[in-house]
CSV table of C-alpha atoms and ligand atoms in Angstrom, one decimal:
chain,number,residue,atom,x,y,z
A,28,MET,CA,118.2,124.6,88.5
A,29,THR,CA,117.2,120.7,88.1
A,30,MET,CA,113.6,119.5,89.3
A,31,ARG,CA,113.6,117.0,92.0
A,32,ALA,CA,110.2,114.9,92.7
A,33,ARG,CA,109.7,112.7,95.4
A,34,PHE,CA,107.9,109.6,96.6
A,35,ALA,CA,107.2,109.9,100.0
A,36,PRO,CA,105.3,106.8,101.1
A,37,SER,CA,104.6,105.8,104.8
A,38,PRO,CA,105.5,102.4,105.3
A,39,THR,CA,102.2,101.4,106.9
A,40,GLY,CA,101.4,99.0,104.8
A,41,TYR,CA,102.1,97.5,101.2
A,42,LEU,CA,102.7,99.4,97.9
A,43,HIS,CA,99.0,100.1,96.3
A,44,ILE,CA,97.2,101.2,93.2
A,45,GLY,CA,96.9,104.6,94.1
A,46,GLY,CA,100.4,105.2,95.8
A,47,ALA,CA,101.8,103.0,93.1
A,48,ARG,CA,100.2,105.9,90.4
A,49,THR,CA,101.2,108.9,91.8
A,50,ALA,CA,104.8,107.9,92.2
A,51,LEU,CA,104.5,107.0,88.4
A,52,TYR,CA,103.3,110.7,88.0
A,53,SER,CA,106.0,111.9,90.3
A,54,TRP,CA,108.7,109.7,88.3
A,55,LEU,CA,107.2,110.3,84.9
A,56,TYR,CA,107.7,113.9,85.6
A,57,ALA,CA,111.3,114.0,87.0
A,58,ARG,CA,112.1,111.1,83.9
A,59,LYS,CA,110.1,113.9,81.2
A,60,HIS,CA,112.8,116.9,82.9
A,61,GLY,CA,115.7,115.2,83.0
A,62,GLY,CA,115.3,116.1,86.8
A,63,LYS,CA,115.8,113.4,90.0
A,64,PHE,CA,113.4,111.3,91.4
A,65,ILE,CA,113.5,111.0,95.5
A,66,LEU,CA,112.2,107.9,97.9
A,67,ARG,CA,111.9,109.4,100.8
A,68,ILE,CA,110.5,106.8,103.6
A,69,GLU,CA,108.1,108.3,106.1
A,70,ASP,CA,108.1,106.5,109.2
A,71,THR,CA,107.8,108.6,112.0
A,72,ASP,CA,104.4,106.9,113.0
A,73,ARG,CA,106.7,104.3,114.8
A,74,GLU,CA,103.9,102.2,116.4
A,75,ARG,CA,102.3,102.0,112.4
A,76,SER,CA,105.4,101.3,110.3
A,77,SER,CA,107.2,98.4,109.7
A,78,THR,CA,110.4,97.2,108.1
A,79,GLU,CA,107.9,94.9,105.8
A,80,SER,CA,106.1,97.4,104.7
A,81,VAL,CA,108.7,99.2,103.5
A,82,ASN,CA,110.3,96.1,102.4
A,83,ALA,CA,107.2,95.6,100.5
A,84,ILE,CA,107.1,99.1,98.9
A,85,LEU,CA,110.6,98.6,97.5
A,86,GLU,CA,109.5,95.4,96.0
A,87,GLY,CA,106.7,97.0,94.5
A,88,MET,CA,108.8,100.7,93.1
A,89,THR,CA,111.1,97.4,92.2
A,90,TRP,CA,109.2,95.8,90.2
A,91,LEU,CA,107.4,98.3,88.4
A,92,GLY,CA,111.0,100.0,87.4
A,93,LEU,CA,109.8,103.1,89.0
A,94,GLU,CA,113.9,103.7,90.6
A,95,TYR,CA,114.5,106.1,92.6
A,96,ASP,CA,117.7,108.2,91.8
A,97,GLU,CA,118.3,109.2,95.5
A,98,GLY,CA,116.9,107.5,98.9
A,99,PRO,CA,115.6,105.4,100.2
A,100,PHE,CA,115.7,108.2,103.1
A,101,TYR,CA,114.2,107.3,106.0
A,102,GLN,CA,112.4,110.4,108.7
A,103,THR,CA,113.6,108.4,111.5
A,104,ASP,CA,116.9,109.2,110.6
A,105,ARG,CA,116.9,112.6,110.8
A,106,PHE,CA,115.3,113.3,114.3
A,107,ASP,CA,117.9,115.7,115.5
A,108,ARG,CA,117.2,117.8,112.5
A,109,TYR,CA,114.1,118.0,113.2
A,110,LYS,CA,114.9,119.4,116.8
A,111,GLU,CA,116.8,122.0,115.7
A,112,VAL,CA,113.8,123.6,113.5
A,113,ILE,CA,111.5,122.9,116.1
A,114,GLN,CA,113.8,125.1,118.5
A,115,THR,CA,115.0,127.5,116.0
A,116,LEU,CA,111.2,128.6,115.9
A,117,LEU,CA,110.6,128.7,119.0
A,118,ASP,CA,113.8,130.9,119.4
A,119,GLU,CA,112.6,133.0,116.3
A,120,GLY,CA,109.2,133.3,117.9
A,121,LYS,CA,107.5,131.2,115.2
A,122,ALA,CA,106.5,128.4,117.8
A,123,TYR,CA,105.2,128.3,120.8
A,124,LYS,CA,104.6,125.7,124.5
A,125,CYS,CA,101.0,125.3,124.8
A,126,TYR,CA,100.1,123.3,127.9
A,127,CYS,CA,96.6,123.0,128.0
A,128,SER,CA,95.6,119.7,128.7
A,129,ARG,CA,93.8,116.9,127.0
A,130,GLU,CA,91.0,117.3,128.8
A,131,GLU,CA,90.6,121.2,128.3
A,132,LEU,CA,91.3,120.3,124.6
A,133,ASP,CA,88.6,118.1,124.4
A,134,VAL,CA,85.9,120.0,126.4
A,135,LEU,CA,86.7,123.1,123.8
A,136,ARG,CA,86.4,120.8,120.9
A,137,GLU,CA,82.5,119.4,122.5
A,138,GLN,CA,81.6,123.1,122.9
A,139,GLN,CA,82.6,123.9,119.5
A,140,MET,CA,80.9,120.8,117.6
A,141,ALA,CA,77.9,121.7,119.5
A,142,ASN,CA,78.1,125.5,118.1
A,143,LYS,CA,78.1,124.0,114.9
A,144,GLU,CA,81.7,125.8,114.9
A,145,LYS,CA,84.9,123.8,113.3
A,146,PRO,CA,86.9,122.6,115.8
A,147,ARG,CA,89.8,124.6,116.3
A,148,TYR,CA,92.4,125.1,118.9
A,149,ASN,CA,91.5,128.7,120.8
A,150,GLY,CA,95.3,130.2,120.9
A,151,LEU,CA,94.6,130.3,124.5
A,152,CYS,CA,99.2,129.3,124.7
A,153,ARG,CA,99.6,132.1,122.2
A,154,ASP,CA,100.5,134.9,124.1
A,155,GLY,CA,102.9,132.9,126.5
A,156,ALA,CA,101.5,130.3,128.8
A,157,GLU,CA,103.2,129.6,132.4
A,158,PRO,CA,104.6,126.1,133.0
A,159,ARG,CA,102.0,123.6,134.4
A,160,GLU,CA,103.2,120.6,136.9
A,161,GLY,CA,102.2,117.0,135.2
A,162,ILE,CA,101.8,118.5,131.6
A,163,GLU,CA,105.2,118.0,128.9
A,164,PRO,CA,103.9,120.9,126.6
A,165,VAL,CA,103.7,120.7,122.7
A,166,ILE,CA,104.6,122.9,120.5
A,167,ARG,CA,102.5,125.1,118.1
A,168,PHE,CA,102.9,126.9,114.9
A,169,ARG,CA,102.0,130.1,114.9
A,170,ASN,CA,100.3,130.6,112.1
A,171,PRO,CA,99.9,133.9,110.3
A,172,PRO,CA,96.6,135.2,111.5
A,173,GLU,CA,95.6,137.2,108.6
A,174,GLY,CA,96.0,137.2,104.9
A,175,GLY,CA,95.6,133.2,103.0
A,176,VAL,CA,97.3,131.0,101.1
A,177,VAL,CA,97.1,130.2,97.5
A,178,ILE,CA,98.4,127.0,95.8
A,179,ASP,CA,98.3,127.2,92.3
A,180,ASP,CA,98.2,123.5,91.9
A,181,MET,CA,99.3,121.7,88.3
A,182,ILE,CA,96.2,119.5,89.0
A,183,LYS,CA,93.8,121.4,91.0
A,184,GLY,CA,94.4,125.3,89.8
A,185,ARG,CA,94.2,127.7,92.0
A,186,VAL,CA,92.9,127.1,95.7
A,187,VAL,CA,92.8,129.8,98.2
A,188,ILE,CA,92.9,128.9,101.9
A,189,GLN,CA,92.4,132.0,104.5
A,190,ASN,CA,94.5,131.8,107.5
A,191,SER,CA,91.4,132.4,109.3
A,192,GLU,CA,90.2,129.1,108.7
A,193,LEU,CA,93.7,127.4,109.9
A,194,ASP,CA,94.5,127.1,113.9
A,195,ASP,CA,97.8,126.8,115.4
A,196,LEU,CA,99.4,123.5,114.3
A,197,ILE,CA,101.3,121.1,117.3
A,198,ILE,CA,104.5,120.4,115.4
A,199,ALA,CA,106.2,118.5,118.4
A,200,ARG,CA,104.8,116.2,120.8
A,201,GLY,CA,104.9,116.2,124.4
A,202,ASP,CA,107.5,113.5,124.3
A,203,GLY,CA,109.5,116.3,121.9
A,204,SER,CA,108.8,113.7,118.3
A,205,PRO,CA,107.8,116.1,115.5
A,206,THR,CA,104.7,115.5,113.9
A,207,TYR,CA,103.8,114.5,110.1
A,208,ASN,CA,103.5,118.3,108.7
A,209,LEU,CA,106.5,119.6,110.0
A,210,THR,CA,108.8,116.6,109.4
A,211,VAL,CA,107.5,116.8,105.4
A,212,VAL,CA,108.2,120.6,105.6
A,213,VAL,CA,111.8,120.1,106.7
A,214,ASP,CA,112.3,117.2,104.5
A,215,ASP,CA,110.8,118.6,101.3
A,216,LEU,CA,113.1,121.3,102.2
A,217,ASP,CA,116.7,119.9,102.9
A,218,MET,CA,115.9,117.9,99.6
A,219,GLY,CA,115.2,120.6,97.5
A,220,ILE,CA,111.8,119.2,96.6
A,221,THR,CA,110.8,121.6,93.4
A,222,HIS,CA,107.5,119.2,92.6
A,223,VAL,CA,105.6,118.1,95.2
A,224,VAL,CA,103.2,115.4,93.1
A,225,ARG,CA,100.6,113.2,96.3
A,226,GLY,CA,97.2,112.8,96.9
A,227,ASP,CA,94.3,115.1,96.9
A,228,ASP,CA,93.7,113.6,100.4
A,229,HIS,CA,97.0,115.9,101.2
A,230,LEU,CA,95.7,119.2,99.7
A,231,ASN,CA,94.2,120.2,103.4
A,232,ASN,CA,97.6,119.8,104.6
A,233,THR,CA,99.6,122.0,101.9
A,234,PRO,CA,98.4,125.8,103.3
A,235,ARG,CA,99.8,124.8,106.6
A,236,GLN,CA,103.2,123.3,105.2
A,237,ILE,CA,103.1,126.7,103.2
A,238,ASN,CA,103.1,128.3,105.8
A,239,ILE,CA,105.6,126.9,107.8
A,240,LEU,CA,108.3,126.9,104.7
A,241,ARG,CA,107.4,130.7,104.9
A,242,ALA,CA,108.3,131.0,108.7
A,243,MET,CA,111.3,129.1,107.6
A,244,GLY,CA,112.5,131.8,105.5
A,245,ALA,CA,111.9,129.4,101.9
A,246,GLU,CA,109.2,129.5,98.8
A,247,PRO,CA,107.4,126.1,98.9
A,248,PRO,CA,107.6,123.5,95.6
A,249,ARG,CA,105.1,123.1,93.3
A,250,TYR,CA,102.2,121.1,93.8
A,251,ALA,CA,100.6,118.2,92.3
A,252,HIS,CA,97.6,116.8,94.2
A,253,VAL,CA,96.5,113.7,92.2
A,254,PRO,CA,92.8,113.2,92.5
A,255,MET,CA,91.9,109.9,93.9
A,256,ILE,CA,90.6,106.4,92.7
A,257,LEU,CA,87.6,104.7,92.8
A,258,GLY,CA,86.3,101.4,92.3
A,259,GLU,CA,83.0,100.9,90.3
A,260,ASP,CA,80.9,101.2,93.3
A,261,GLY,CA,81.8,105.1,93.3
A,262,LYS,CA,84.1,103.9,96.9
A,263,ARG,CA,86.9,104.9,97.2
A,264,LEU,CA,89.4,101.9,95.9
A,265,SER,CA,90.2,99.4,99.1
A,266,LYS,CA,90.6,96.1,99.8
A,267,ARG,CA,87.0,95.4,99.4
A,268,HIS,CA,87.3,95.8,95.9
A,269,GLY,CA,89.7,93.0,95.3
A,270,ALA,CA,93.6,93.5,95.0
A,271,VAL,CA,94.9,96.1,95.9
A,272,SER,CA,98.4,95.5,96.3
A,273,VAL,CA,100.9,95.9,93.6
A,274,MET,CA,102.8,93.0,94.2
A,275,SER,CA,99.6,90.9,93.9
A,276,TYR,CA,99.0,92.1,90.9
A,277,ARG,CA,102.5,90.4,89.9
A,278,ASP,CA,100.9,87.0,91.1
A,279,GLN,CA,98.2,87.5,89.5
A,280,GLY,CA,100.2,87.5,86.2
A,281,LEU,CA,100.2,90.9,85.3
A,282,LEU,CA,103.4,92.4,83.1
A,283,PRO,CA,104.4,95.4,85.0
A,284,GLU,CA,104.2,97.6,82.3
A,285,ALA,CA,100.5,96.7,81.5
A,286,LEU,CA,100.0,97.8,85.0
A,287,ILE,CA,102.3,101.4,84.1
A,288,ASN,CA,100.4,101.9,81.0
A,289,TYR,CA,96.9,101.3,83.0
A,290,LEU,CA,97.8,103.3,86.1
A,291,VAL,CA,98.8,106.0,83.8
A,292,ARG,CA,95.8,105.8,81.6
A,293,LEU,CA,94.0,106.0,85.1
A,294,GLY,CA,93.5,109.6,85.1
A,295,TRP,CA,95.5,110.6,82.0
A,296,SER,CA,94.9,110.7,78.5
A,297,HIS,CA,96.8,111.3,75.3
A,298,GLY,CA,93.9,111.7,72.7
A,299,ASP,CA,92.2,108.2,72.3
A,300,GLN,CA,95.6,105.9,72.6
A,301,GLU,CA,95.5,103.3,74.8
A,302,MET,CA,98.5,101.9,74.7
A,303,PHE,CA,102.2,103.6,75.7
A,304,SER,CA,105.8,102.8,75.9
A,305,LEU,CA,108.0,104.2,78.6
A,306,GLU,CA,109.4,106.5,76.5
A,307,GLU,CA,106.1,107.7,74.7
A,308,LEU,CA,105.2,108.7,78.1
A,309,ILE,CA,108.1,110.1,79.1
A,310,GLU,CA,107.6,112.1,75.8
A,311,LEU,CA,103.8,112.6,76.8
A,312,PHE,CA,103.0,112.3,79.8
A,313,ASP,CA,102.3,116.1,81.7
A,314,VAL,CA,100.9,116.2,85.6
A,315,ALA,CA,99.5,119.7,84.7
A,316,ASP,CA,97.0,117.5,82.2
A,317,VAL,CA,96.0,114.7,85.1
A,318,ASN,CA,92.4,115.0,85.3
A,319,ARG,CA,90.6,117.2,88.3
A,320,ALA,CA,87.9,113.9,88.5
A,321,ALA,CA,88.9,111.2,90.3
A,322,SER,CA,89.0,107.9,88.1
A,323,THR,CA,87.1,104.8,88.4
A,324,PHE,CA,89.5,101.5,88.8
A,325,ASN,CA,88.4,98.6,85.7
A,326,PRO,CA,90.1,95.5,86.5
A,327,ASP,CA,88.4,94.1,83.1
A,328,LYS,CA,90.0,97.0,81.2
A,329,LEU,CA,93.6,96.3,82.9
A,330,LEU,CA,93.1,92.7,81.8
A,331,TRP,CA,92.6,93.6,78.2
A,332,ILE,CA,96.1,96.1,78.2
A,333,ASN,CA,98.2,93.3,79.9
A,334,GLN,CA,96.9,90.7,77.5
A,335,GLN,CA,97.9,93.1,74.5
A,336,TYR,CA,101.3,93.5,76.1
A,337,ILE,CA,101.7,89.7,76.6
A,338,ILE,CA,100.8,89.5,73.2
A,339,ASN,CA,102.8,92.6,71.7
A,340,SER,CA,106.1,92.3,73.9
A,341,ASP,CA,109.2,90.6,73.1
A,342,PRO,CA,108.6,86.6,73.9
A,343,GLU,CA,112.1,86.8,75.8
A,344,HIS,CA,110.9,89.6,78.2
A,345,VAL,CA,107.5,87.9,78.3
A,346,LEU,CA,109.6,84.6,79.9
A,347,HIS,CA,111.5,87.2,82.0
A,348,HIS,CA,108.1,87.2,83.6
A,349,LEU,CA,106.6,84.0,83.3
A,350,SER,CA,109.2,82.3,84.6
A,351,PHE,CA,108.4,83.3,88.5
A,352,HIS,CA,104.6,81.8,87.3
A,353,LEU,CA,106.5,78.9,85.9
A,354,GLY,CA,108.1,78.3,88.8
A,355,ASN,CA,105.0,78.6,90.9
A,356,ILE,CA,103.5,75.3,89.2
A,357,ASP,CA,107.5,73.6,89.3
A,358,LEU,CA,107.4,73.8,85.9
A,359,ASP,CA,111.2,73.5,84.2
A,360,PRO,CA,110.7,74.3,80.7
A,361,THR,CA,114.8,73.7,80.2
A,362,GLU,CA,113.9,70.2,79.1
A,363,GLY,CA,111.3,70.0,76.3
A,364,PRO,CA,110.4,72.6,73.5
A,365,ASP,CA,111.7,76.0,73.3
A,366,ILE,CA,110.0,78.0,75.5
A,367,ILE,CA,109.7,80.8,73.6
A,368,GLU,CA,108.4,78.7,70.8
A,369,VAL,CA,105.5,77.9,73.1
A,370,ILE,CA,104.6,81.1,74.4
A,371,LYS,CA,104.6,82.3,70.6
A,372,ALA,CA,102.4,79.6,69.8
A,373,GLN,CA,100.0,80.3,73.6
A,374,ARG,CA,100.4,84.0,74.2
A,375,GLU,CA,97.2,85.0,72.2
A,376,ARG,CA,95.1,82.6,74.7
A,377,ALA,CA,96.1,84.2,78.1
A,378,LYS,CA,95.0,87.6,79.7
A,379,THR,CA,97.2,86.9,83.0
A,380,LEU,CA,101.1,85.3,82.9
A,381,VAL,CA,99.4,83.0,85.5
A,382,GLU,CA,97.2,81.8,82.6
A,383,LEU,CA,99.5,81.3,80.0
A,384,ALA,CA,101.8,79.7,82.1
A,385,LYS,CA,98.9,77.0,83.0
A,386,ILE,CA,98.7,76.5,79.2
A,387,CYS,CA,102.3,76.2,78.5
A,388,GLU,CA,102.0,73.5,81.1
A,389,PHE,CA,101.1,70.5,78.6
A,390,TYR,CA,103.8,71.0,76.2
A,391,TYR,CA,106.5,69.8,78.9
A,392,ARG,CA,104.1,67.4,81.2
A,393,ASP,CA,101.5,64.8,80.7
A,394,PHE,CA,98.0,64.4,81.9
A,395,SER,CA,96.3,61.4,83.0
A,396,THR,CA,92.8,62.7,82.6
A,397,PHE,CA,90.6,64.2,79.8
A,398,PRO,CA,87.8,66.8,81.2
A,399,GLU,CA,84.6,64.8,81.1
A,400,LYS,CA,82.4,66.5,78.6
A,401,ALA,CA,85.1,67.1,75.9
A,402,ALA,CA,85.9,63.2,76.1
A,403,LYS,CA,82.1,62.3,75.6
A,404,LYS,CA,82.2,64.5,72.6
A,405,ALA,CA,85.8,64.1,71.1
A,406,PHE,CA,86.6,60.2,71.8
A,407,LYS,CA,83.4,58.7,70.4
A,408,GLY,CA,81.9,56.7,67.1
A,409,ASP,CA,85.4,55.7,65.2
A,410,ALA,CA,87.9,58.0,67.1
A,411,GLY,CA,89.7,54.9,68.6
A,412,LEU,CA,90.4,53.7,65.0
A,413,ILE,CA,91.5,57.1,63.9
A,414,LEU,CA,93.7,58.2,66.7
A,415,ALA,CA,95.1,54.7,66.1
A,416,ASN,CA,95.9,55.6,62.2
A,417,ILE,CA,97.4,59.0,63.1
A,418,ARG,CA,99.1,57.3,65.4
A,419,ASP,CA,101.5,54.8,63.3
A,420,LYS,CA,101.2,57.7,60.3
A,421,LEU,CA,103.2,59.9,62.9
A,422,ALA,CA,105.3,56.9,64.6
A,423,ALA,CA,106.9,56.8,60.9
A,424,LEU,CA,107.5,60.1,59.6
A,425,SER,CA,111.1,60.7,59.1
A,426,GLU,CA,111.0,64.3,59.9
A,427,TRP,CA,109.6,66.0,63.1
A,428,ASN,CA,107.7,69.6,61.7
A,429,ARG,CA,104.1,70.9,61.1
A,430,GLY,CA,104.3,70.6,57.3
A,431,ALA,CA,104.8,66.5,57.5
A,432,ILE,CA,102.8,66.2,60.2
A,433,HIS,CA,99.5,68.1,58.4
A,434,GLY,CA,100.4,65.9,55.3
A,435,GLN,CA,100.1,62.7,57.5
A,436,MET,CA,97.2,63.6,59.1
A,437,GLU,CA,95.5,65.0,55.6
A,438,ALA,CA,96.7,61.5,54.5
A,439,VAL,CA,94.2,59.7,57.5
A,440,VAL,CA,91.3,62.1,56.5
A,441,ALA,CA,91.5,61.1,52.8
A,442,GLU,CA,92.7,57.3,53.3
A,443,MET,CA,89.4,56.5,56.2
A,444,GLU,CA,86.8,59.2,54.3
A,445,ILE,CA,86.4,61.9,57.0
A,446,GLY,CA,86.0,65.1,57.6
A,447,PHE,CA,88.9,67.1,59.2
A,448,GLY,CA,86.9,67.2,62.1
A,449,LYS,CA,86.9,63.7,63.2
A,450,ILE,CA,90.4,63.6,63.2
A,451,GLY,CA,90.9,66.8,64.7
A,452,MET,CA,89.1,66.8,67.6
A,453,PRO,CA,90.5,63.7,69.3
A,454,LEU,CA,93.5,63.9,68.2
A,455,ARG,CA,94.0,67.2,70.0
A,456,LEU,CA,92.0,66.4,72.9
A,457,ALA,CA,94.2,63.7,73.4
A,458,VAL,CA,97.5,65.8,72.8
A,459,THR,CA,96.4,68.7,74.5
A,460,GLY,CA,94.6,67.0,77.8
A,461,GLY,CA,91.6,70.2,76.5
A,462,ASN,CA,94.3,72.7,76.9
A,463,PRO,CA,93.9,75.9,74.8
A,464,SER,CA,96.0,75.1,71.7
A,465,PRO,CA,96.9,76.6,68.4
A,466,ASP,CA,97.0,75.4,65.0
A,467,LEU,CA,97.0,71.2,65.7
A,468,ASP,CA,100.1,70.4,63.6
A,469,LEU,CA,102.1,73.2,65.3
A,470,THR,CA,100.7,71.8,68.8
A,471,ILE,CA,101.9,68.4,67.8
A,472,GLU,CA,105.4,69.5,67.0
A,473,LEU,CA,105.5,71.2,69.8
A,474,VAL,CA,104.9,68.7,72.0
A,475,GLY,CA,107.2,66.5,70.3
A,476,ARG,CA,107.1,63.3,69.1
A,477,GLU,CA,107.6,60.6,71.8
A,478,ALA,CA,104.9,62.5,74.3
A,479,THR,CA,102.2,63.0,71.2
A,480,LEU,CA,102.9,59.2,70.7
A,481,ARG,CA,102.7,58.2,74.3
A,482,ARG,CA,99.4,60.5,75.0
A,483,ILE,CA,97.7,59.2,71.7
A,484,ASP,CA,98.1,55.6,73.3
A,485,GLN,CA,96.3,56.8,76.8
A,486,ALA,CA,93.8,58.3,74.6
A,487,ILE,CA,93.0,55.1,72.7
A,488,ALA,CA,93.2,53.0,76.6
A,489,ARG,CA,90.7,55.8,77.4
A,490,ILE,CA,88.4,55.2,74.3
A,491,ASN,CA,88.8,51.2,74.9
A,492,GLN,CA,87.5,51.4,78.2
B,14,LIG,N1,103.4,109.8,103.6
B,14,LIG,C1,102.1,110.7,103.0
B,14,LIG,C2,101.6,109.4,102.3
B,14,LIG,O1,101.9,108.5,102.7
B,14,LIG,C3,102.8,111.3,101.7
B,14,LIG,C4,103.1,112.8,102.4
B,14,LIG,C5,103.8,113.7,100.9
B,14,LIG,O2,103.7,112.8,100.0
B,14,LIG,O3,103.3,114.6,101.3
B,14,LIG,O4,100.1,109.6,102.5
């Protein structure tokens, strides 16, 4: 039997970090076992669901590279099927109509709370109830009164829940619409799901779902409940902790594989290895090895990993993702130095692609101001004369490469009997405008002759002001 895993988001917002990690674990596990990964959109809550959210989730998954083999399936397309199952459960006496009014249930709840009991339905309509005028009955699942449910969770281990703890769950509302636990069960069954990887906030639904599955004559899938992600203050990760949407990390300049690498490590490890290629992850990752305890989100570490990926990835690949950020600053790198060479020159100086785009900009675009402090330091003393000298020497070069450029800088140093810093500082500021840059000769080679001379002239003008 092929294993079949799924990701089943409710489209009530963007794809957030927690959801993305759950999806990733499910996806990796499916890939590892040559199984199928199914995407199911749980959109039955029509008031909270939106097309924008569906699109945001799909966009996030595409960006992360979590491609699905089947789907997306939409629960709102499957109402007929849910109705059919509910009717069968009713026909077989495994569910019943409940005519208790909201007011009655509220009173019951208050009494139970006052008695310090766990609020639960008291089963009043369980053994047959007369229809009541003005009340559209809900349908409740007849939970087994005795025994217990054992969940052999792949992460949490063995969890046992007594049926006496569970009450008769509503599986259809008064208007006939199915509830969450019913739709999940029907879908997991119909879609042949063998492994349910999901957040542990669903752990308390699992025994109920198992009971419904068994009532339908099915064996439950394996479950893996993934612990949650906490912010550094120990509270559940939320907007308060900054960006939690996957796409906002794209906007902040992350490479998707850096986020993948970070997310997988957040709750799973393999010795003390930090960096994993996707192939390695597919081979090494196992849901059963996911930590039982919650993990803490560490934005600094995420940035560190991103930097490692920027430095070590194929520059063509970096460019693929950098293009978006170059576009954001209206930079078209086709006119000017080879962007691949610029990326190689600059990649060690950026933690994000936003920063990288920014420090690539000066290779293509002149600037008209210098940072005050740097200018005070670099454009003093003989800086003007030194710049004028190197300008002439660079203008006279017959070939434009870093070796030749370096030669001319040395010639100025020798001729004027100055230290290298005396030329390096003003020249670098003149050419880069104060942006982080690699070796000066390489920087100048990439900036190109025309722009270099123009910028030196600009610096000299500024010094002479
Ligand atoms: N739709 C649920 C959610 O987004 C997940 C249900 C499940 O994975 O079983 O929280």
